[in-house]
Tab-separated table of C-alpha atoms and ligand atoms in Angstrom:
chain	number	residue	atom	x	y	z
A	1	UNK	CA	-43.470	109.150	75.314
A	2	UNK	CA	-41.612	107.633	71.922
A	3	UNK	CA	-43.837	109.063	68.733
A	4	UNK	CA	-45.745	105.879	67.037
A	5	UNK	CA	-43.801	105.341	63.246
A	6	UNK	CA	-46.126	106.323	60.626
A	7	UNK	CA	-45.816	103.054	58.583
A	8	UNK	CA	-47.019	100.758	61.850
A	9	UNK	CA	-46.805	97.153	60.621
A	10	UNK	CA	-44.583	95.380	62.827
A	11	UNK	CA	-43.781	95.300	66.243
A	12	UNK	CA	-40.430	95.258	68.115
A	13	UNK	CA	-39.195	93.018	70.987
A	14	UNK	CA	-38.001	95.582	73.831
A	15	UNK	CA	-38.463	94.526	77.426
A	16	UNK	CA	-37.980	90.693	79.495
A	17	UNK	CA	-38.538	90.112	82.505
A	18	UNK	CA	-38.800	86.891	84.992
A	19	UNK	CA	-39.996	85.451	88.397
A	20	UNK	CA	-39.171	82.398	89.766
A	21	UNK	CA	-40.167	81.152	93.367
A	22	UNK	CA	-37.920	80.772	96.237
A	23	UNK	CA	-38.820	77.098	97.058
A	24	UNK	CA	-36.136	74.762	94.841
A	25	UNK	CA	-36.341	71.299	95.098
A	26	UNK	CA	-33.582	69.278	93.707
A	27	UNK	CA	-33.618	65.397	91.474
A	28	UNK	CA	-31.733	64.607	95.131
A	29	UNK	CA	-34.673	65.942	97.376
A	30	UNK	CA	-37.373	64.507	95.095
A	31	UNK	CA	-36.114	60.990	95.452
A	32	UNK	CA	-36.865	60.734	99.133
A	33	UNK	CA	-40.550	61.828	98.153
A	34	UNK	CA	-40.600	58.825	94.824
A	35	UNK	CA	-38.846	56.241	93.655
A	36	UNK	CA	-36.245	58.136	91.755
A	37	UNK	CA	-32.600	60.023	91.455
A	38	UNK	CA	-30.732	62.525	90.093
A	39	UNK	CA	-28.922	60.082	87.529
A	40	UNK	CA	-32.213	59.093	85.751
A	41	UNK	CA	-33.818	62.534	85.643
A	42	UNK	CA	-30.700	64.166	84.491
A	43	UNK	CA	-30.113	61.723	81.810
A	44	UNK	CA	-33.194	61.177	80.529
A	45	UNK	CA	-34.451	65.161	80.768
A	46	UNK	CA	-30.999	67.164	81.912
A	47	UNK	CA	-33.510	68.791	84.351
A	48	UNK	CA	-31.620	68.922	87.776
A	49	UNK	CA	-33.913	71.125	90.198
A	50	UNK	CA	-37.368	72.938	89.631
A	51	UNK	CA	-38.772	75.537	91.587
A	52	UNK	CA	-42.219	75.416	93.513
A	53	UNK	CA	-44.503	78.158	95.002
A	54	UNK	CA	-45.047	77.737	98.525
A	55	UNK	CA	-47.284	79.503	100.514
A	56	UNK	CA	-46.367	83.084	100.329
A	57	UNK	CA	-46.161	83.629	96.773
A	58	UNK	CA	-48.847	82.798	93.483
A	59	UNK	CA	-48.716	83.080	90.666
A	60	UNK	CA	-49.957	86.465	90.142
A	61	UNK	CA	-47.272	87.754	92.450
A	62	UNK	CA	-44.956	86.265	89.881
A	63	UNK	CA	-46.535	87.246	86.694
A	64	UNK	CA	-46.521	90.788	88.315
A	65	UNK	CA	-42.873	90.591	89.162
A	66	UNK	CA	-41.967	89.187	85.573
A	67	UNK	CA	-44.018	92.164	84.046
A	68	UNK	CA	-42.525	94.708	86.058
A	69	UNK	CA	-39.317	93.853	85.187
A	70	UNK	CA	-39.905	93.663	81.241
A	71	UNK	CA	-41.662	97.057	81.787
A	72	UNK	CA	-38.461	98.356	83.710
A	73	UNK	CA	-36.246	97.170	80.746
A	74	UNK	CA	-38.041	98.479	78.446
A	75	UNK	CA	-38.675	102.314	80.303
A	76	UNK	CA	-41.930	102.261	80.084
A	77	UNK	CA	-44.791	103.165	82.518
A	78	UNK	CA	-47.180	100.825	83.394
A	79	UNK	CA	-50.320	103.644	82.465
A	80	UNK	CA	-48.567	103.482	79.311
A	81	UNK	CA	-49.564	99.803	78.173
A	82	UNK	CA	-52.392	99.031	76.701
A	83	UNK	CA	-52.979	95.483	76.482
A	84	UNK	CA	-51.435	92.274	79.112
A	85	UNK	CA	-51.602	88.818	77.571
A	86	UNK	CA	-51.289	86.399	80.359
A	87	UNK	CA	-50.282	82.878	78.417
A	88	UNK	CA	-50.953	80.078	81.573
A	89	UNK	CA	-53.295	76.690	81.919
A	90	UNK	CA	-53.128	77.110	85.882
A	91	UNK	CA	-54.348	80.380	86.657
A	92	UNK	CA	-54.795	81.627	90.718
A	93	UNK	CA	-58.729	82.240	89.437
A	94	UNK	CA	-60.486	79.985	86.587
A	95	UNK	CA	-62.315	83.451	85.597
A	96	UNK	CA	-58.932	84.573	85.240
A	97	UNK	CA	-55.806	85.840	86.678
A	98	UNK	CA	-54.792	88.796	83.965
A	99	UNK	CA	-56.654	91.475	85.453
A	100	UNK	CA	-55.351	90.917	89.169
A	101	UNK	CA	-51.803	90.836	87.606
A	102	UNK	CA	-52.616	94.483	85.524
A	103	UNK	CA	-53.992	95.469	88.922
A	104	UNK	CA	-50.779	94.858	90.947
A	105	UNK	CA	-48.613	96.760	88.055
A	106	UNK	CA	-50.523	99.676	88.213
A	107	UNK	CA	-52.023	99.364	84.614
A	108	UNK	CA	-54.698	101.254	84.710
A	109	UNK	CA	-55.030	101.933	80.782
A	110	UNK	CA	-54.389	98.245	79.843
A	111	UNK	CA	-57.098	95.328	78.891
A	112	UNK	CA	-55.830	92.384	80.729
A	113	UNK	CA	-57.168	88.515	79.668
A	114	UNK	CA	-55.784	85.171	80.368
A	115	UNK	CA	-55.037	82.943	77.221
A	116	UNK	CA	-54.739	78.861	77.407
A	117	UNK	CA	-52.214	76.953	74.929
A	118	UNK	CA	-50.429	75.001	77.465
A	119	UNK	CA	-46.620	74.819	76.603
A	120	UNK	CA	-47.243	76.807	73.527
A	121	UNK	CA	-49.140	79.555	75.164
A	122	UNK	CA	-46.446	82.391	75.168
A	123	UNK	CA	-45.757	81.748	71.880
A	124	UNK	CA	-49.576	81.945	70.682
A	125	UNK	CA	-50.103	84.845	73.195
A	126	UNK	CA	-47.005	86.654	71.348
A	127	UNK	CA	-48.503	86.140	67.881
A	128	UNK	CA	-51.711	87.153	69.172
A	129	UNK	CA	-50.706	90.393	71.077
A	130	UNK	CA	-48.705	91.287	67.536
A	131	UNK	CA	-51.739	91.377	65.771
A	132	UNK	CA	-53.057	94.242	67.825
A	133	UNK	CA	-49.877	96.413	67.332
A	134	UNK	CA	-49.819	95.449	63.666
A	135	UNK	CA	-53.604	96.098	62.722
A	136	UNK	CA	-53.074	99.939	64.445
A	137	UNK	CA	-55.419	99.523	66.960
A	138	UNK	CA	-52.567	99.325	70.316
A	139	UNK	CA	-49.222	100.385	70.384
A	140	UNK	CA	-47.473	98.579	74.024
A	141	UNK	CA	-48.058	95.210	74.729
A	142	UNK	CA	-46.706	93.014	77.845
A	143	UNK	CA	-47.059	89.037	76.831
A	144	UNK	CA	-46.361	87.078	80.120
A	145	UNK	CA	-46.377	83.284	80.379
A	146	UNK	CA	-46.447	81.709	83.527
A	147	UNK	CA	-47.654	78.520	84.994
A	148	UNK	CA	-47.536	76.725	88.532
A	149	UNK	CA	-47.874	72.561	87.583
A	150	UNK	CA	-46.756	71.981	90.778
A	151	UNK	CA	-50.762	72.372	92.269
A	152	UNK	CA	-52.005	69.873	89.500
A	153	UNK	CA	-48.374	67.078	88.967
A	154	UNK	CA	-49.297	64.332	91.761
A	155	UNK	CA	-46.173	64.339	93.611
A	156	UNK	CA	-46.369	60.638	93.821
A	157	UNK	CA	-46.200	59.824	90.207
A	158	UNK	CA	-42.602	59.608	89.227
A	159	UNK	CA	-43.356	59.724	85.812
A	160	UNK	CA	-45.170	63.132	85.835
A	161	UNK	CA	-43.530	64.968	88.882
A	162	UNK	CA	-40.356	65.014	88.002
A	163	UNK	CA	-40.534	66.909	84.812
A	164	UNK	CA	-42.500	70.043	86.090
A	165	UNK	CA	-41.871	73.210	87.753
A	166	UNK	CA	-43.198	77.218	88.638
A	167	UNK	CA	-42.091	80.213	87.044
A	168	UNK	CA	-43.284	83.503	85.012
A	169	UNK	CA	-41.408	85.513	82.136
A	170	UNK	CA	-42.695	88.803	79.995
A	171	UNK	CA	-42.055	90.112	76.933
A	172	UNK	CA	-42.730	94.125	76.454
A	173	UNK	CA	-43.358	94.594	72.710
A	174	UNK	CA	-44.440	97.917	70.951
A	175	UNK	CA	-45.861	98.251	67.653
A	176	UNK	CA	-43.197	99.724	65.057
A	177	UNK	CA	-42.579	100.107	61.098
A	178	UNK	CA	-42.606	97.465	58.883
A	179	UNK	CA	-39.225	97.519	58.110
A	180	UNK	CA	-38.173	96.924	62.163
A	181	UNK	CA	-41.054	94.343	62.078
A	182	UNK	CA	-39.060	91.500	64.918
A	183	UNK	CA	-41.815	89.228	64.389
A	184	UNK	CA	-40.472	87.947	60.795
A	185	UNK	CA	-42.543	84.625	60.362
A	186	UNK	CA	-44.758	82.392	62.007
A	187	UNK	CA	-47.165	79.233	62.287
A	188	UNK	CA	-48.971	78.046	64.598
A	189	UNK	CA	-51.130	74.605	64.922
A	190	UNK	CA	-53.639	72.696	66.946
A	191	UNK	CA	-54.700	68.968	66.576
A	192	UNK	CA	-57.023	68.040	69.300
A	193	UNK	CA	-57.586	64.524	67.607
A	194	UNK	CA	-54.197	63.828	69.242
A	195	UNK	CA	-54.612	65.271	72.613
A	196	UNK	CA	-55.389	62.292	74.462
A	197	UNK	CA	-51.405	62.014	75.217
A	198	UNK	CA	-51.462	65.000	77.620
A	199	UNK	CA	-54.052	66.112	79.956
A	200	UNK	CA	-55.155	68.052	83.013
A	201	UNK	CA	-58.931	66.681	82.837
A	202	UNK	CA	-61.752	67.262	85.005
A	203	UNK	CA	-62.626	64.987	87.455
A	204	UNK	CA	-65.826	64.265	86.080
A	205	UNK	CA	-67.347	63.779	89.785
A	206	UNK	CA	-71.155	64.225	89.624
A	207	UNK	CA	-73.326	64.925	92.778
A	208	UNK	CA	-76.763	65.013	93.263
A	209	UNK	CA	-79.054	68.512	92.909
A	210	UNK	CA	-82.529	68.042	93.351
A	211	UNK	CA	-84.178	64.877	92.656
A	212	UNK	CA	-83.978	63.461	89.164
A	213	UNK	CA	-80.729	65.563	88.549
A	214	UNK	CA	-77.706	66.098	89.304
A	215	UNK	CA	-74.859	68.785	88.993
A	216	UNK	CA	-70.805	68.459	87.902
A	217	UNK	CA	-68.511	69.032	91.173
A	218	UNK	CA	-65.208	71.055	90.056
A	219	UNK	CA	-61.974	70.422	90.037
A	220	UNK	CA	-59.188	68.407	87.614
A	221	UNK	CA	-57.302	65.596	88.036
A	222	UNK	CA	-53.549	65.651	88.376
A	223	UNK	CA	-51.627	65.683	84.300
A	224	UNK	CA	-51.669	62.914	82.826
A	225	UNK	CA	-49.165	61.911	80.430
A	226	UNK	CA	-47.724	59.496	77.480
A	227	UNK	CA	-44.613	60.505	78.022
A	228	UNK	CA	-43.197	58.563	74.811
A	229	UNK	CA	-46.003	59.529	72.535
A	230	UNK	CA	-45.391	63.036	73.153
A	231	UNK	CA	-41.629	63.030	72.655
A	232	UNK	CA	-42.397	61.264	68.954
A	233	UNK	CA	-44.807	64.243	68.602
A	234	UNK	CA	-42.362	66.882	69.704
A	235	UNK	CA	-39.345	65.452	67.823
A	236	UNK	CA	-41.465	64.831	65.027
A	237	UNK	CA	-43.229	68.360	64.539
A	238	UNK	CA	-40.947	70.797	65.927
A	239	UNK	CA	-38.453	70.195	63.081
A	240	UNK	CA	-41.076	69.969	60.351
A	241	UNK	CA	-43.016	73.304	61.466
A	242	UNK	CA	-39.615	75.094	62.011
A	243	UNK	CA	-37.962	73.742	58.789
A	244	UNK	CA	-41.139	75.483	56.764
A	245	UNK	CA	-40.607	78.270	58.673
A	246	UNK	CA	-36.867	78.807	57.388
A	247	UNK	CA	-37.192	77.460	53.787
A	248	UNK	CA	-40.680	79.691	53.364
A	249	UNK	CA	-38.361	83.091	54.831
A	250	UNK	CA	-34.870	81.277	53.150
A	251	UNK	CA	-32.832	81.355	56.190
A	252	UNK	CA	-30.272	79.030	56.469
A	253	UNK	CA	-30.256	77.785	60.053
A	254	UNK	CA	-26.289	79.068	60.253
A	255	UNK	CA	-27.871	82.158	60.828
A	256	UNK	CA	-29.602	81.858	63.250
A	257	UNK	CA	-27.753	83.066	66.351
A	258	UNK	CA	-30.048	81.646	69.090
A	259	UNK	CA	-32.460	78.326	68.823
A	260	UNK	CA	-34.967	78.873	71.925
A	261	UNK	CA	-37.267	75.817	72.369
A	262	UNK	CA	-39.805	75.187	74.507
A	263	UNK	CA	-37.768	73.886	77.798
A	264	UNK	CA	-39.610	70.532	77.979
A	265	UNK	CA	-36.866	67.842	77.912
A	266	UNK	CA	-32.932	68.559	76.670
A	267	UNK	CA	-33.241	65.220	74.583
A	268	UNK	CA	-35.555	67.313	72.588
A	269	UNK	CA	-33.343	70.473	72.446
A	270	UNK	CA	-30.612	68.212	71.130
A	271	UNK	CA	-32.523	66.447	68.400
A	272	UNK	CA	-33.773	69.475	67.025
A	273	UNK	CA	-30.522	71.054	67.104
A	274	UNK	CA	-29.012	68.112	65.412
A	275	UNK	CA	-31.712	68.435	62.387
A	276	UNK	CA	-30.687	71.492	61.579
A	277	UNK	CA	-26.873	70.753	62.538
A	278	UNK	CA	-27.197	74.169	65.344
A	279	UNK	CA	-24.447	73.781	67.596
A	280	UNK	CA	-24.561	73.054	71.313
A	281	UNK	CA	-23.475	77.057	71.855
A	282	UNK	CA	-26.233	78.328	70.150
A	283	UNK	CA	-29.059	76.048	71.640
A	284	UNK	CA	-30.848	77.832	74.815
A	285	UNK	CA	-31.719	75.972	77.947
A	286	UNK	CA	-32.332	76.153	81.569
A	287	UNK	CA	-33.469	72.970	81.576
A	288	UNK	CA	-31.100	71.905	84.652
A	289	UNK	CA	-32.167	74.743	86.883
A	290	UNK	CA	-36.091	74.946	86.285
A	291	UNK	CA	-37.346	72.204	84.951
A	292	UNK	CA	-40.881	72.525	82.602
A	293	UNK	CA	-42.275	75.346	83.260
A	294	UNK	CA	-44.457	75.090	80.458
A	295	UNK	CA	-45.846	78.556	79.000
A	296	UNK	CA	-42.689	80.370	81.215
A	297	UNK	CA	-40.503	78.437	79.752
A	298	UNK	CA	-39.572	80.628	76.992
A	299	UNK	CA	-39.651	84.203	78.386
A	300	UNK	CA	-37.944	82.845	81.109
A	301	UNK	CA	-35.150	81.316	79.014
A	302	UNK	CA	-34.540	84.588	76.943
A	303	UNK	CA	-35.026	86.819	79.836
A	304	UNK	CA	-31.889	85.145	81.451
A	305	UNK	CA	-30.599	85.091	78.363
A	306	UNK	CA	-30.721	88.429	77.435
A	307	UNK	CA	-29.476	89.274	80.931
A	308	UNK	CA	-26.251	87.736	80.985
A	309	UNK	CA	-25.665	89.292	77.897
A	310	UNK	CA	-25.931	86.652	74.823
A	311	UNK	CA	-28.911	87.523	73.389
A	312	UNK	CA	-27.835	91.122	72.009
A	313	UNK	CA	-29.448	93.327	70.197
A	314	UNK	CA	-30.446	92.451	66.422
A	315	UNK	CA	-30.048	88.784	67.477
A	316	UNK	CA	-31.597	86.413	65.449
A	317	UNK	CA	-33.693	83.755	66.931
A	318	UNK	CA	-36.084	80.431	66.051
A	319	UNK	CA	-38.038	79.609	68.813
A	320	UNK	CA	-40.586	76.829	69.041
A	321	UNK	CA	-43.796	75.890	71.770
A	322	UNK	CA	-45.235	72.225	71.907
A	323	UNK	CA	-47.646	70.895	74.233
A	324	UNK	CA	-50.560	69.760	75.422
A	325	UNK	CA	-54.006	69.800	73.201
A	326	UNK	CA	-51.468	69.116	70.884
A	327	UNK	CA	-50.439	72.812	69.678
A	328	UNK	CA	-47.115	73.718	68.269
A	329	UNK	CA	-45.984	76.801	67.020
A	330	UNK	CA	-42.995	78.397	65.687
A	331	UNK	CA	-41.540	82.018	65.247
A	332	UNK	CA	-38.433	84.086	63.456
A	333	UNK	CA	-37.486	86.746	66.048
A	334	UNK	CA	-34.746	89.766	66.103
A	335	UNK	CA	-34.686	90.418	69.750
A	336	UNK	CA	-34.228	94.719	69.677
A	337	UNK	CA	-34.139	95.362	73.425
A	338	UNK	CA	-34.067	99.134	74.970
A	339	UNK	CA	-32.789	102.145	73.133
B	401	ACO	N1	-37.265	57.866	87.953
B	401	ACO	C1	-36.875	56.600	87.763
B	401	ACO	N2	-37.441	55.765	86.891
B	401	ACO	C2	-38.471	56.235	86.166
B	401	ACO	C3	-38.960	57.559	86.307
B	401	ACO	C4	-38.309	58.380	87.251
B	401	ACO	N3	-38.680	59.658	87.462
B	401	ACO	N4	-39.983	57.733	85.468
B	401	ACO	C5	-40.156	56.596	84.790
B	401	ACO	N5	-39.248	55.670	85.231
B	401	ACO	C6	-39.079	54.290	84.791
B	401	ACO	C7	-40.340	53.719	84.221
B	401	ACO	O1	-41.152	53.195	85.250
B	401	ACO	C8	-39.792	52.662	83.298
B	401	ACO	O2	-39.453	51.536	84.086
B	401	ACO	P1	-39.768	50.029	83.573
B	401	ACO	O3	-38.992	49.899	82.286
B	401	ACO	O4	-39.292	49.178	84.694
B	401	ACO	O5	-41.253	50.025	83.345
B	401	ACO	C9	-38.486	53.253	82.784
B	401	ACO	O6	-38.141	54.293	83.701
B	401	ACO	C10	-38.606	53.833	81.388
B	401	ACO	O7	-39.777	54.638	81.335
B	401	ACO	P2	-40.168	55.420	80.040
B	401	ACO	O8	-41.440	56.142	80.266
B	401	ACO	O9	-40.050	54.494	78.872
B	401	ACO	O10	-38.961	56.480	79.965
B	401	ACO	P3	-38.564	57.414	78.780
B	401	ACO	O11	-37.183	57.138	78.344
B	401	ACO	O12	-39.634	57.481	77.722
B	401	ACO	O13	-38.528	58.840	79.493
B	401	ACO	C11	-39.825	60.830	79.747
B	401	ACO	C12	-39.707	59.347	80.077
B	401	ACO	C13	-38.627	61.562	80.338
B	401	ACO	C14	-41.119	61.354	80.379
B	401	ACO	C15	-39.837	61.005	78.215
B	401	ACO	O14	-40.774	60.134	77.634
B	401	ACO	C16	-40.152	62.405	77.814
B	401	ACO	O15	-39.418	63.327	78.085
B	401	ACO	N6	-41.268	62.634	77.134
B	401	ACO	C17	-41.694	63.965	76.785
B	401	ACO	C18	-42.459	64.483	77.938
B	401	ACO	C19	-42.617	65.961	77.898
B	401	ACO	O16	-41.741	66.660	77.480
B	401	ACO	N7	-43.766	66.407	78.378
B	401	ACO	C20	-44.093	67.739	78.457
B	401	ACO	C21	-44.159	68.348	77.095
B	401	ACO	S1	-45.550	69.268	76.818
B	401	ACO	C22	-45.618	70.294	78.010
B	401	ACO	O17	-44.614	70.860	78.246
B	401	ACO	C23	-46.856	70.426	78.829
């Protein structure tokens, strides 16, 4: 096992990993289900195909898969990790799906808990996990972020169901010196006064107990959406939380080698990118082949990334998570990889 530095401070980017499932339905195939087509859904989000889970996969059998791959990367054993962050909103258990997934690794020495941000949630889980490697306390961390909208999109709103799609990434990070420190900057935010714009509610179905009262039946209703309002909201904050970011660490955004956004819509990709003039070649997206895959979105993206060999190591990267509740985030990141 590698000796902990003596200065421990920051923490160091070393392992991805990914899962995606094996069902893919294309814009084509989803227009004899709604009233849509490939044109529309490709020009209005570039997405082309998403991937569903069908019935002999979930989406702990992903976040597994994703893990074990970041672990593989990163040469680690699983007894060797101490905590799993598991970043999803649709979990296969509402008590929680992070210990089943530390289970199936084999992670015996790990604590395991789920943690909800929607479409920021790997980015929130990342900052969160790096605070346990910083403060001393853990050394090996696996964030995963996975998410399956495909149980709670209804299939016949073509609004909604067009947009979404299943998948899992992981990011194995160990705690290093200050000096190596990957996580350079961040800032996150929350503003539930605006969350009304995208939901996954309960149904707020109430049957009757005993006489006189009555009891809450569970269950949610499918996501609900403003589509525009939460475009203004992305294009709006994503450059204004990022820009701080950059001025606050004085990067100029020519440095930057890699801009990894939250996969949501490529309109969005392109009017960040255009803020902070980032060309085409340097903006990230998988948009086309996965769809929204909401707290995935980004470990999947750099996982692929980082396998077909353009994010390298001592790569510089911005990345950014928006979504529902509203939260928003933003991080500076030198992706290290194995040694
Ligand atoms: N196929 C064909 N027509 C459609 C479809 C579809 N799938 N969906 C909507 N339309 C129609 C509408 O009915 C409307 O028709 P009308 O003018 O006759 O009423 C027309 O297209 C325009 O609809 P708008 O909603 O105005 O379309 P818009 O250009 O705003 O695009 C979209 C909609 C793609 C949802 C866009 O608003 C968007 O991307 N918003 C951001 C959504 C997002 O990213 N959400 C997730 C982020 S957070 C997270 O990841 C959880």
């Amino acid at each position: 096992m590698a000796e902990t530095p003596k200065n421990i401070g920051g923490v160091a980017l070393v392992g991805s990993g990914s899962a995606i499932p094996s069902q893919k339905v294309t814009n084509d195939e989803l227009g004899m289900r709604v009233d849509t087509n490939d044109l529309w859904i490709k020009s209005r989000t570039g997405i082309g195909a998403r991937r569903v889970i069908g019935p002999n996969e979930t989406l702990s059998d992903l976040s597994h898969l994703a893990g074990e791959a970041a672990l593989q990367m990163a040469g680690w054993s699983p007894e060797s990790v101490d905590l799993i962050l598991l970043a999803t909103s649709t979990p296969d258990d509402l008590f929680g799906s992070a210990p089943k997934v530390q289970a199936k690794l084999g992670a015996c020495n790990a604590v395991a808990f789920d943690l909800t941000a929607a479409c920021s949630g790997f980015l929130f889980a990342l900052v969160t996990a790096a605070q346990f490697l910083r403060g001393g306390s853990m050394r090996r961390a696996l964030v995963i972020g996975a998410d399956q909208l495909s149980r709670w999109v209804d299939w016949d709103d073509r609004r909604t169901c067009v947009l979404f799609g299943d998948g899992a990434g992981a990011v194995a990070i160990e705690a290093t010196s200050t000096e190596e420190d990957a996580l350079i900057d961040f800032k996150l935010k929350s503003d539930g006064a605006r969350g009304d714009c995208l939901n996954l509610p309960q149904l707020g179905e109430f049957l009757p107990l005993i006489t006189g009262t009555t009891h809450q039946r569970g269950g949610f209703s499918p996501v609900q959406m403003n589509g525009q309002e939460v475009y203004k909201f992305a294009v709006r904050e994503v450059p204004a939380i990022l820009g701080e970011l950059l001025s606050a660490n004085k990067i100029d955004p020519e440095k930057l080698n890699w801009l990894l956004l939250h996969q949501a819509n490529q309109r969005i990709l392109d009017a960040v990118a255009q803020r902070f003039s980032i060309p085409q070649d340097k903006v990230l997206s998988n948009l086309a082949d996965y769809g929204n895959t909401s707290a995935a979105t980004i470990p999947l993206m750099l996982d692929e990334a980082v396998k077909d060999g353009r994010v390298q190591s001592g790569h510089l990267i911005a990345t950014s998570g928006f979504g529902a509740g509203l939260s928003w985030g933003a991080a500076l990141l030198r992706w290290r990889g194995p040694i």
